[in-house]
Amino acid sequence: ALARLGLAPAAPQTTPADSARTWRVAIVQTNEPQSNKERWTLETGAQALARFLALTEQAALHTPRPDIIIWPETTLPGGPLNPEAVEAQRTHRVVYTFDTATLPPLLRALLPPDARSDRLAATFFADALCATQARLGIPMLVVAIAIDGLNVSAAPDGRVNFSHSARHNSALLVSGGRV
């Protein structure tokens, strides 16, 4: 959906109201069942992300192009999107055991060249979103999970332990291929 919004500054206006900028806003609405968003599996998350990215690409093709694309609440599967949490996962090389051949083609094309066929980086969903946004060149406002103070450690049996100080449902701006 493409909407037109007249946005004016929150501070007292010093210019006439008719000079407020008009923004072309594309809103990606997926109608994803709430039960899926509460507990994604890697498979359902990958399918959903491929669909969300395809809808985003369709919105970007609209003429005139949108100035911003908005994803609604809890649309991004696969973990946190805030830079600190993504970097903690990247630093500790957190991966999921996953057959990457089962990824939808749109997502398979976003795998790094050195990706293993039996593992998926925990940051893949966030990386795929950022790469798509960078390619499209349209800022995106994404409501996703943000985790403060993410701590990653290895248990004696090899499993990964996560702890954090806070978890938020946050609106995050993705622009220039970064959050």
Coordinates of N, CA, C and O in Angstrom, one line a residue:
A1 N 0.9 -1.2 0.0 CA 0.0 0.0 0.0 C 0.9 1.2 0.0 O 1.9 1.2 0.6
L2 N 0.5 2.2 -0.7 CA 1.2 3.5 -0.8 C 0.3 4.5 -0.2 O -0.8 4.7 -0.6
A3 N 0.8 5.2 0.8 CA 0.0 6.3 1.4 C 0.8 7.6 1.3 O 2.0 7.7 1.2
R4 N 0.0 8.7 1.3 CA 0.6 10.0 1.3 C 0.3 10.7 2.6 O -0.9 10.7 3.0
L5 N 1.3 11.1 3.3 CA 1.2 11.8 4.5 C 1.8 13.2 4.5 O 2.9 13.3 4.0
G6 N 1.1 14.1 5.0 CA 1.7 15.5 5.2 C 2.3 15.5 6.5 O 1.6 15.4 7.5
L7 N 3.6 15.6 6.6 CA 4.2 15.6 7.9 C 4.8 17.0 8.2 O 5.4 17.6 7.4
A8 N 4.5 17.5 9.4 CA 5.0 18.8 9.8 C 5.8 18.6 11.1 O 5.7 17.6 11.8
P9 N 6.8 19.5 11.3 CA 7.6 19.4 12.5 C 6.8 19.4 13.8 O 5.8 20.0 13.9
A10 N 7.3 18.7 14.8 CA 6.7 18.6 16.1 C 6.8 20.0 16.9 O 5.9 20.3 17.6
A11 N 7.9 20.7 16.6 CA 8.1 22.0 17.3 C 7.1 23.0 16.7 O 6.6 22.8 15.6
P12 N 6.9 24.1 17.3 CA 6.1 25.1 16.8 C 6.5 25.5 15.4 O 7.7 25.7 15.1
Q13 N 5.5 25.6 14.5 CA 5.9 25.9 13.1 C 6.2 27.4 12.9 O 5.6 28.3 13.5
T14 N 7.3 27.6 12.1 CA 7.7 28.9 11.8 C 7.4 29.2 10.3 O 7.7 30.3 9.8
T15 N 6.9 28.2 9.6 CA 6.5 28.4 8.2 C 5.0 28.0 8.0 O 4.5 27.3 8.9
P16 N 4.4 28.5 6.9 CA 3.0 28.1 6.7 C 2.8 26.6 6.7 O 3.6 25.9 6.2
A17 N 1.6 26.2 7.1 CA 1.3 24.7 7.2 C 1.4 24.1 5.8 O 1.7 22.9 5.7
D18 N 1.1 24.9 4.8 CA 1.1 24.3 3.4 C 2.5 24.0 2.9 O 2.6 23.4 1.9
S19 N 3.5 24.4 3.7 CA 4.9 24.1 3.2 C 5.4 22.8 3.8 O 6.5 22.4 3.6
A20 N 4.5 22.1 4.6 CA 5.0 20.8 5.2 C 5.2 19.8 4.1 O 4.5 19.8 3.1
R21 N 6.3 19.0 4.2 CA 6.7 18.1 3.2 C 5.7 17.0 3.1 O 5.2 16.4 4.1
T22 N 5.4 16.5 1.9 CA 4.6 15.4 1.7 C 5.5 14.2 1.5 O 6.4 14.2 0.7
W23 N 5.3 13.1 2.3 CA 6.1 11.9 2.2 C 5.2 10.8 1.5 O 4.1 10.6 1.8
R24 N 5.9 10.1 0.6 CA 5.3 8.9 0.0 C 5.7 7.7 0.9 O 6.9 7.4 0.9
V25 N 4.8 7.1 1.5 CA 5.1 6.0 2.5 C 4.5 4.7 1.9 O 3.3 4.6 1.6
A26 N 5.3 3.7 1.8 CA 4.9 2.4 1.5 C 4.8 1.5 2.8 O 5.8 1.6 3.5
I27 N 3.7 0.9 3.0 CA 3.6 0.1 4.2 C 3.4 -1.4 3.8 O 2.5 -1.7 3.0
V28 N 4.3 -2.2 4.3 CA 4.3 -3.6 3.9 C 3.4 -4.3 5.0 O 3.8 -4.4 6.2
Q29 N 2.2 -4.8 4.6 CA 1.3 -5.5 5.5 C 1.2 -6.9 5.1 O 0.8 -7.2 4.0
T30 N 1.7 -7.8 6.0 CA 1.8 -9.2 5.6 C 0.6 -10.1 6.1 O 0.5 -11.2 5.6
N31 N -0.1 -9.6 7.1 CA -1.2 -10.4 7.7 C -0.7 -11.8 8.2 O -1.3 -12.8 8.0
E32 N 0.5 -11.7 8.8 CA 1.1 -12.9 9.3 C 0.3 -13.3 10.6 O 0.1 -12.4 11.4
P33 N 0.0 -14.6 10.8 CA -0.7 -15.0 12.0 C 0.2 -14.6 13.3 O 1.4 -14.8 13.3
Q34 N -0.5 -14.1 14.3 CA 0.2 -13.7 15.5 C 1.0 -14.9 16.1 O 2.1 -14.7 16.6
S35 N 0.5 -16.1 16.0 CA 1.1 -17.3 16.5 C 2.5 -17.5 15.9 O 3.4 -18.0 16.5
N36 N 2.6 -17.2 14.6 CA 3.9 -17.3 13.9 C 4.9 -16.3 14.5 O 6.1 -16.6 14.6
K37 N 4.4 -15.1 14.7 CA 5.3 -14.0 15.1 C 5.8 -14.2 16.5 O 6.9 -13.7 16.9
E38 N 5.1 -15.0 17.3 CA 5.5 -15.2 18.7 C 6.6 -16.2 18.8 O 7.4 -16.2 19.7
R39 N 6.7 -17.2 17.9 CA 7.7 -18.2 18.0 C 8.0 -18.7 16.6 O 7.5 -19.8 16.1
W40 N 8.8 -18.0 15.9 CA 9.3 -18.4 14.5 C 10.1 -19.6 14.6 O 10.9 -19.8 15.5
T41 N 9.9 -20.5 13.6 CA 10.9 -21.6 13.4 C 11.8 -21.0 12.3 O 11.4 -20.0 11.6
L42 N 13.0 -21.5 12.1 CA 13.8 -21.0 11.0 C 13.2 -21.2 9.7 O 13.3 -20.3 8.8
E43 N 12.5 -22.3 9.5 CA 11.8 -22.5 8.2 C 10.7 -21.5 8.0 O 10.6 -20.9 6.9
T44 N 9.8 -21.3 8.9 CA 8.7 -20.3 8.7 C 9.3 -18.9 8.7 O 8.8 -18.1 7.9
G45 N 10.3 -18.6 9.5 CA 10.9 -17.3 9.4 C 11.5 -17.0 8.1 O 11.4 -15.9 7.5
A46 N 12.2 -18.0 7.5 CA 12.8 -17.8 6.2 C 11.8 -17.6 5.1 O 11.9 -16.7 4.3
Q47 N 10.7 -18.4 5.2 CA 9.6 -18.2 4.2 C 9.0 -16.8 4.3 O 8.7 -16.1 3.3
A48 N 8.7 -16.4 5.6 CA 8.1 -15.1 5.8 C 9.0 -14.0 5.4 O 8.6 -13.0 4.7
L49 N 10.3 -14.1 5.7 CA 11.2 -13.0 5.3 C 11.3 -12.9 3.8 O 11.3 -11.8 3.3
A50 N 11.3 -14.0 3.1 CA 11.3 -13.9 1.6 C 10.1 -13.2 1.1 O 10.2 -12.4 0.2
R51 N 9.0 -13.5 1.7 CA 7.7 -12.8 1.3 C 7.8 -11.3 1.6 O 7.4 -10.5 0.8
F52 N 8.3 -11.0 2.8 CA 8.3 -9.6 3.2 C 9.3 -8.8 2.3 O 9.0 -7.7 1.9
L53 N 10.4 -9.4 2.0 CA 11.4 -8.7 1.1 C 10.8 -8.6 -0.3 O 11.0 -7.5 -1.0
A54 N 10.1 -9.6 -0.8 CA 9.5 -9.5 -2.1 C 8.4 -8.4 -2.2 O 8.4 -7.6 -3.1
L55 N 7.6 -8.3 -1.1 CA 6.6 -7.2 -1.0 C 7.3 -5.8 -1.0 O 6.8 -4.9 -1.5
T56 N 8.4 -5.8 -0.2 CA 9.2 -4.5 -0.1 C 9.7 -4.1 -1.5 O 9.7 -3.0 -1.9
E57 N 10.2 -5.1 -2.2 CA 10.7 -4.8 -3.6 C 9.6 -4.3 -4.5 O 9.8 -3.4 -5.3
Q58 N 8.4 -4.9 -4.4 CA 7.3 -4.5 -5.2 C 7.0 -3.0 -4.8 O 6.7 -2.2 -5.7
A59 N 6.9 -2.7 -3.5 CA 6.6 -1.3 -3.1 C 7.7 -0.3 -3.7 O 7.3 0.8 -4.1
A60 N 8.9 -0.8 -3.7 CA 10.0 0.1 -4.2 C 9.8 0.4 -5.7 O 10.3 1.4 -6.1
L61 N 9.2 -0.4 -6.4 CA 9.0 -0.3 -7.8 C 7.8 0.7 -8.2 O 7.7 1.1 -9.3
H62 N 7.1 1.1 -7.2 CA 5.9 2.0 -7.4 C 6.4 3.3 -7.9 O 7.5 3.8 -7.6
T63 N 5.6 3.9 -8.8 CA 5.9 5.2 -9.3 C 4.9 6.2 -8.9 O 3.7 5.9 -9.1
P64 N 5.2 7.3 -8.2 CA 6.6 7.6 -7.8 C 7.0 6.7 -6.7 O 6.3 6.2 -5.9
R65 N 8.4 6.7 -6.6 CA 9.0 5.8 -5.5 C 8.6 6.3 -4.1 O 8.5 7.5 -3.9
P66 N 8.5 5.4 -3.2 CA 8.2 5.9 -1.8 C 9.5 6.5 -1.2 O 10.6 6.2 -1.6
D67 N 9.2 7.4 -0.3 CA 10.3 8.0 0.4 C 10.8 7.2 1.6 O 11.9 7.3 2.1
I68 N 9.9 6.3 2.1 CA 10.2 5.4 3.2 C 9.3 4.2 3.1 O 8.2 4.3 2.6
I69 N 9.8 3.1 3.5 CA 9.0 1.8 3.6 C 8.9 1.4 5.0 O 9.9 1.4 5.7
I70 N 7.7 1.1 5.5 CA 7.5 0.8 6.9 C 7.0 -0.7 7.0 O 6.1 -1.1 6.3
W71 N 7.7 -1.4 7.9 CA 7.2 -2.8 8.2 C 6.6 -2.7 9.6 O 7.1 -2.1 10.5
P72 N 5.4 -3.4 9.7 CA 4.7 -3.3 11.0 C 5.4 -4.2 12.1 O 6.4 -4.8 11.9
E73 N 4.8 -4.2 13.2 CA 5.3 -4.8 14.4 C 5.6 -6.3 14.2 O 4.9 -7.0 13.6
T74 N 6.8 -6.7 14.8 CA 7.3 -8.0 14.8 C 7.3 -8.7 13.4 O 7.1 -9.9 13.3
T75 N 7.6 -8.0 12.4 CA 7.7 -8.6 11.1 C 9.0 -9.3 10.8 O 9.0 -10.3 10.1
L76 N 10.1 -8.8 11.4 CA 11.4 -9.4 11.1 C 11.6 -10.7 12.0 O 11.7 -10.6 13.2
P77 N 11.7 -11.8 11.4 CA 12.0 -13.1 12.1 C 13.5 -13.2 12.4 O 14.3 -12.4 11.8
G78 N 13.9 -14.1 13.2 CA 15.3 -14.4 13.3 C 16.1 -13.7 14.4 O 17.3 -13.8 14.3
G79 N 15.5 -13.0 15.3 CA 16.3 -12.4 16.3 C 16.3 -10.9 16.3 O 15.6 -10.3 15.5
P80 N 17.2 -10.3 17.1 CA 17.2 -8.9 17.3 C 17.8 -8.2 16.1 O 18.5 -8.7 15.3
L81 N 17.4 -6.9 16.0 CA 17.9 -6.1 14.9 C 18.8 -4.9 15.3 O 19.5 -4.4 14.5
N82 N 18.7 -4.6 16.6 CA 19.6 -3.5 17.0 C 21.1 -3.8 16.9 O 21.5 -4.9 17.0
P83 N 21.8 -2.8 16.5 CA 23.3 -3.0 16.1 C 24.1 -3.7 17.2 O 24.9 -4.6 16.9
E84 N 23.9 -3.4 18.4 CA 24.7 -4.0 19.5 C 24.4 -5.5 19.6 O 25.4 -6.3 19.8
A85 N 23.2 -5.9 19.5 CA 22.9 -7.3 19.6 C 23.3 -8.1 18.4 O 23.9 -9.2 18.5
V86 N 23.2 -7.5 17.2 CA 23.6 -8.2 16.0 C 25.2 -8.3 16.1 O 25.7 -9.4 15.7
E87 N 25.9 -7.3 16.5 CA 27.3 -7.4 16.6 C 27.7 -8.4 17.7 O 28.7 -9.1 17.4
A88 N 27.0 -8.5 18.8 CA 27.4 -9.6 19.7 C 27.2 -11.0 19.1 O 28.1 -11.8 19.3
Q89 N 26.2 -11.2 18.3 CA 26.0 -12.5 17.7 C 27.1 -12.7 16.6 O 27.7 -13.8 16.5
R90 N 27.5 -11.6 15.9 CA 28.5 -11.8 14.9 C 29.9 -12.0 15.5 O 30.6 -12.9 15.1
T91 N 30.2 -11.3 16.6 CA 31.5 -11.5 17.3 C 31.6 -12.9 17.8 O 32.7 -13.5 17.7
H92 N 30.6 -13.5 18.3 CA 30.6 -14.8 18.9 C 30.3 -15.9 17.9 O 30.2 -17.1 18.2
R93 N 30.2 -15.5 16.6 CA 29.9 -16.4 15.5 C 28.8 -17.4 15.8 O 28.9 -18.6 15.6
V94 N 27.7 -16.8 16.2 CA 26.5 -17.6 16.5 C 25.9 -18.1 15.2 O 25.6 -17.3 14.3
V95 N 25.6 -19.4 15.1 CA 25.0 -20.0 13.9 C 23.9 -20.9 14.3 O 23.8 -21.4 15.4
Y96 N 23.0 -21.1 13.4 CA 21.9 -22.1 13.5 C 22.3 -23.3 12.6 O 22.8 -23.1 11.5
T97 N 22.0 -24.5 13.1 CA 22.2 -25.7 12.2 C 21.0 -25.6 11.3 O 19.8 -25.7 11.7
F98 N 21.2 -25.5 10.0 CA 20.2 -25.3 9.1 C 20.6 -25.6 7.7 O 21.7 -25.2 7.3
D99 N 19.8 -26.3 6.9 CA 20.2 -26.7 5.5 C 19.9 -25.5 4.6 O 18.7 -25.2 4.3
T100 N 20.9 -24.7 4.3 CA 20.6 -23.5 3.5 C 20.1 -23.7 2.1 O 19.5 -22.8 1.5
A101 N 20.1 -25.0 1.6 CA 19.5 -25.3 0.3 C 18.0 -25.1 0.4 O 17.3 -25.0 -0.6
T102 N 17.4 -25.2 1.6 CA 16.0 -25.1 1.8 C 15.5 -23.6 1.8 O 14.3 -23.3 1.9
L103 N 16.4 -22.7 1.8 CA 16.1 -21.3 1.8 C 15.4 -20.9 0.5 O 15.7 -21.4 -0.6
P104 N 14.4 -20.0 0.5 CA 13.8 -19.6 -0.7 C 14.9 -18.9 -1.6 O 15.8 -18.3 -1.1
P105 N 14.7 -19.0 -2.9 CA 15.8 -18.5 -3.8 C 16.1 -17.0 -3.5 O 17.3 -16.7 -3.6
L106 N 15.2 -16.2 -3.2 CA 15.5 -14.8 -2.9 C 16.5 -14.7 -1.7 O 17.4 -13.8 -1.8
L107 N 16.3 -15.5 -0.7 CA 17.3 -15.5 0.4 C 18.6 -16.2 0.1 O 19.6 -15.8 0.6
R108 N 18.5 -17.3 -0.6 CA 19.7 -18.0 -1.0 C 20.7 -17.1 -1.7 O 21.9 -17.2 -1.5
A109 N 20.1 -16.2 -2.5 CA 21.0 -15.3 -3.3 C 21.7 -14.3 -2.4 O 22.7 -13.7 -2.7
L110 N 21.2 -14.1 -1.1 CA 21.8 -13.2 -0.2 C 22.8 -13.8 0.7 O 23.4 -13.2 1.6
L111 N 23.0 -15.1 0.6 CA 24.0 -15.8 1.4 C 25.4 -15.3 1.0 O 25.7 -15.2 -0.2
P112 N 26.3 -15.2 2.0 CA 27.7 -14.8 1.6 C 28.3 -16.0 0.8 O 28.0 -17.1 1.0
P113 N 29.3 -15.7 -0.1 CA 29.9 -16.7 -0.9 C 30.6 -17.8 -0.1 O 30.6 -19.0 -0.5
D114 N 31.0 -17.5 1.1 CA 31.7 -18.5 2.0 C 30.8 -19.2 3.0 O 31.2 -20.0 3.8
A115 N 29.4 -19.1 2.8 CA 28.5 -19.7 3.7 C 28.5 -21.2 3.6 O 28.7 -21.7 2.5
R116 N 28.4 -21.8 4.7 CA 28.4 -23.3 4.8 C 26.9 -23.7 4.4 O 26.0 -23.0 4.8
S117 N 26.8 -24.9 3.8 CA 25.5 -25.4 3.4 C 24.7 -25.9 4.6 O 23.5 -26.1 4.5
D118 N 25.3 -26.2 5.8 CA 24.6 -26.7 6.9 C 24.4 -25.8 8.1 O 24.0 -26.1 9.1
R119 N 24.8 -24.5 7.9 CA 24.7 -23.5 8.9 C 24.2 -22.2 8.4 O 24.5 -21.8 7.3
L120 N 23.5 -21.5 9.2 CA 23.0 -20.2 8.9 C 23.4 -19.2 10.0 O 23.1 -19.5 11.2
A121 N 24.1 -18.2 9.7 CA 24.5 -17.2 10.7 C 23.3 -16.6 11.4 O 22.3 -16.3 10.8
A122 N 23.4 -16.5 12.7 CA 22.2 -15.9 13.5 C 21.9 -14.5 13.0 O 20.8 -14.0 13.2
T123 N 22.9 -13.8 12.4 CA 22.6 -12.5 11.9 C 22.1 -12.4 10.5 O 21.8 -11.4 9.9
F124 N 21.8 -13.6 9.9 CA 21.4 -13.6 8.5 C 20.1 -12.8 8.2 O 20.1 -12.1 7.2
F125 N 19.1 -12.9 9.0 CA 17.9 -12.2 8.8 C 18.1 -10.7 8.8 O 17.6 -10.0 7.9
A126 N 18.8 -10.2 9.8 CA 19.1 -8.8 9.9 C 20.0 -8.4 8.7 O 19.8 -7.3 8.1
D127 N 21.0 -9.2 8.3 CA 21.9 -8.9 7.2 C 21.1 -8.8 5.9 O 21.4 -8.0 5.0
A128 N 20.2 -9.8 5.7 CA 19.4 -9.8 4.5 C 18.5 -8.6 4.4 O 18.4 -8.0 3.3
L129 N 17.9 -8.1 5.5 CA 17.1 -6.9 5.5 C 18.0 -5.7 5.1 O 17.7 -4.9 4.2
C130 N 19.2 -5.6 5.7 CA 20.1 -4.4 5.5 C 20.6 -4.4 4.0 O 20.7 -3.4 3.4
A131 N 20.9 -5.6 3.5 CA 21.4 -5.7 2.1 C 20.3 -5.3 1.1 O 20.6 -4.6 0.2
T132 N 19.1 -5.7 1.4 CA 18.0 -5.4 0.5 C 17.7 -3.9 0.6 O 17.5 -3.2 -0.4
Q133 N 17.7 -3.3 1.8 CA 17.5 -1.9 1.9 C 18.6 -1.1 1.2 O 18.3 -0.1 0.5
A134 N 19.8 -1.5 1.3 CA 20.9 -0.8 0.6 C 20.7 -0.9 -0.9 O 21.0 0.1 -1.6
R135 N 20.3 -2.0 -1.4 CA 20.2 -2.2 -2.8 C 19.0 -1.3 -3.3 O 19.1 -0.7 -4.4
L136 N 17.9 -1.2 -2.6 CA 16.8 -0.5 -3.0 C 17.0 1.0 -2.8 O 16.4 1.9 -3.5
G137 N 17.8 1.4 -1.8 CA 18.1 2.8 -1.5 C 17.0 3.6 -0.9 O 17.0 4.8 -1.0
I138 N 16.0 2.9 -0.3 CA 14.8 3.6 0.3 C 14.9 3.3 1.8 O 15.0 2.1 2.2
P139 N 15.0 4.3 2.7 CA 15.0 4.0 4.1 C 13.8 3.2 4.5 O 12.7 3.3 3.9
M140 N 14.0 2.4 5.5 CA 12.9 1.5 6.0 C 12.8 1.7 7.5 O 13.8 1.8 8.3
L141 N 11.6 1.8 8.0 CA 11.3 1.9 9.4 C 10.7 0.5 9.8 O 9.7 0.1 9.2
V142 N 11.5 -0.3 10.6 CA 11.1 -1.6 10.9 C 10.9 -1.8 12.4 O 11.7 -1.4 13.2
V143 N 9.7 -2.3 12.7 CA 9.4 -2.6 14.2 C 9.9 -4.0 14.4 O 9.4 -5.0 13.8
A144 N 10.9 -4.1 15.3 CA 11.5 -5.4 15.5 C 12.0 -5.5 17.0 O 12.0 -4.5 17.7
I145 N 12.5 -6.7 17.3 CA 13.0 -6.9 18.7 C 14.4 -6.2 18.8 O 15.3 -6.4 17.9
A146 N 14.7 -5.5 19.9 CA 16.0 -5.0 20.2 C 16.3 -5.6 21.6 O 15.5 -5.7 22.5
I147 N 17.6 -6.0 21.7 CA 18.0 -6.6 23.0 C 19.2 -5.9 23.5 O 20.2 -5.7 22.8
D148 N 19.0 -5.3 24.7 CA 20.1 -4.6 25.4 C 21.0 -5.5 26.2 O 20.5 -6.5 26.8
G149 N 22.3 -5.3 26.1 CA 23.2 -6.1 26.9 C 23.2 -7.6 26.6 O 23.4 -8.4 27.5
L150 N 23.1 -7.9 25.3 CA 23.2 -9.3 25.0 C 24.5 -9.9 25.3 O 25.5 -9.4 24.9
N151 N 24.5 -11.0 26.1 CA 25.7 -11.7 26.4 C 25.6 -13.1 25.8 O 24.6 -13.8 26.0
V152 N 26.6 -13.5 25.1 CA 26.6 -14.9 24.5 C 27.8 -15.6 25.1 O 28.9 -15.1 25.2
S153 N 27.5 -16.9 25.6 CA 28.5 -17.7 26.2 C 28.3 -19.1 25.8 O 27.2 -19.5 25.5
A154 N 29.3 -19.9 25.9 CA 29.2 -21.4 25.5 C 29.1 -22.2 26.8 O 29.7 -21.9 27.8
A155 N 28.1 -23.1 26.8 CA 27.9 -24.0 27.9 C 28.9 -25.2 27.8 O 29.5 -25.4 26.7
P156 N 29.2 -25.9 28.8 CA 30.2 -27.0 28.7 C 29.8 -28.0 27.7 O 30.7 -28.7 27.1
D157 N 28.5 -28.2 27.4 CA 28.1 -29.2 26.4 C 28.1 -28.7 25.0 O 27.7 -29.4 24.1
G158 N 28.6 -27.4 24.8 CA 28.7 -26.9 23.5 C 27.5 -26.0 23.1 O 27.6 -25.3 22.0
R159 N 26.4 -26.1 23.8 CA 25.3 -25.2 23.5 C 25.6 -23.8 23.8 O 26.6 -23.4 24.5
V160 N 24.8 -22.9 23.2 CA 25.1 -21.4 23.4 C 24.1 -20.9 24.4 O 22.9 -21.3 24.4
N161 N 24.6 -20.2 25.4 CA 23.7 -19.5 26.4 C 23.6 -18.0 26.0 O 24.6 -17.4 25.7
F162 N 22.4 -17.5 26.2 CA 22.1 -16.1 26.0 C 21.6 -15.5 27.2 O 20.8 -16.1 27.9
S163 N 22.0 -14.3 27.5 CA 21.4 -13.5 28.6 C 21.3 -12.1 28.1 O 22.1 -11.7 27.2
H164 N 20.5 -11.3 28.8 CA 20.4 -9.9 28.4 C 19.8 -9.1 29.5 O 19.2 -9.6 30.5
S165 N 20.0 -7.8 29.4 CA 19.5 -6.9 30.5 C 18.1 -6.4 30.2 O 17.3 -6.1 31.1
A166 N 17.7 -6.3 28.9 CA 16.4 -5.9 28.5 C 16.1 -6.3 27.1 O 17.0 -6.4 26.3
R167 N 14.8 -6.5 26.9 CA 14.3 -6.8 25.5 C 13.1 -5.8 25.2 O 12.3 -5.6 26.1
H168 N 13.2 -5.2 24.0 CA 12.2 -4.2 23.7 C 11.6 -4.5 22.3 O 12.3 -5.1 21.4
N169 N 10.4 -4.1 22.1 CA 9.8 -4.1 20.8 C 10.1 -2.6 20.3 O 9.6 -1.7 20.9
S170 N 10.9 -2.5 19.3 CA 11.5 -1.2 19.0 C 11.3 -0.8 17.5 O 11.2 -1.7 16.7
A171 N 11.1 0.5 17.2 CA 11.1 0.9 15.9 C 12.5 1.3 15.5 O 13.2 2.1 16.2
L172 N 13.1 0.7 14.5 CA 14.5 0.9 14.1 C 14.5 1.4 12.6 O 13.8 0.8 11.8
L173 N 15.3 2.4 12.4 CA 15.5 2.9 11.0 C 16.6 2.2 10.3 O 17.8 2.2 10.9
V174 N 16.4 1.7 9.2 CA 17.4 1.0 8.4 C 17.7 1.9 7.2 O 16.8 2.2 6.4
S175 N 18.9 2.5 7.1 CA 19.2 3.4 6.0 C 20.7 3.2 5.7 O 21.5 3.0 6.6
G176 N 21.0 3.3 4.4 CA 22.4 3.1 4.0 C 22.9 1.7 4.3 O 24.1 1.5 4.5
G177 N 22.0 0.7 4.3 CA 22.4 -0.7 4.6 C 22.7 -0.9 6.1 O 23.3 -2.0 6.4
R178 N 22.4 0.0 6.9 CA 22.7 -0.2 8.4 C 21.5 0.2 9.2 O 20.7 1.0 8.8
V179 N 21.5 -0.3 10.4 CA 20.4 0.1 11.4 C 21.0 1.3 12.2 O 22.1 1.3 12.6

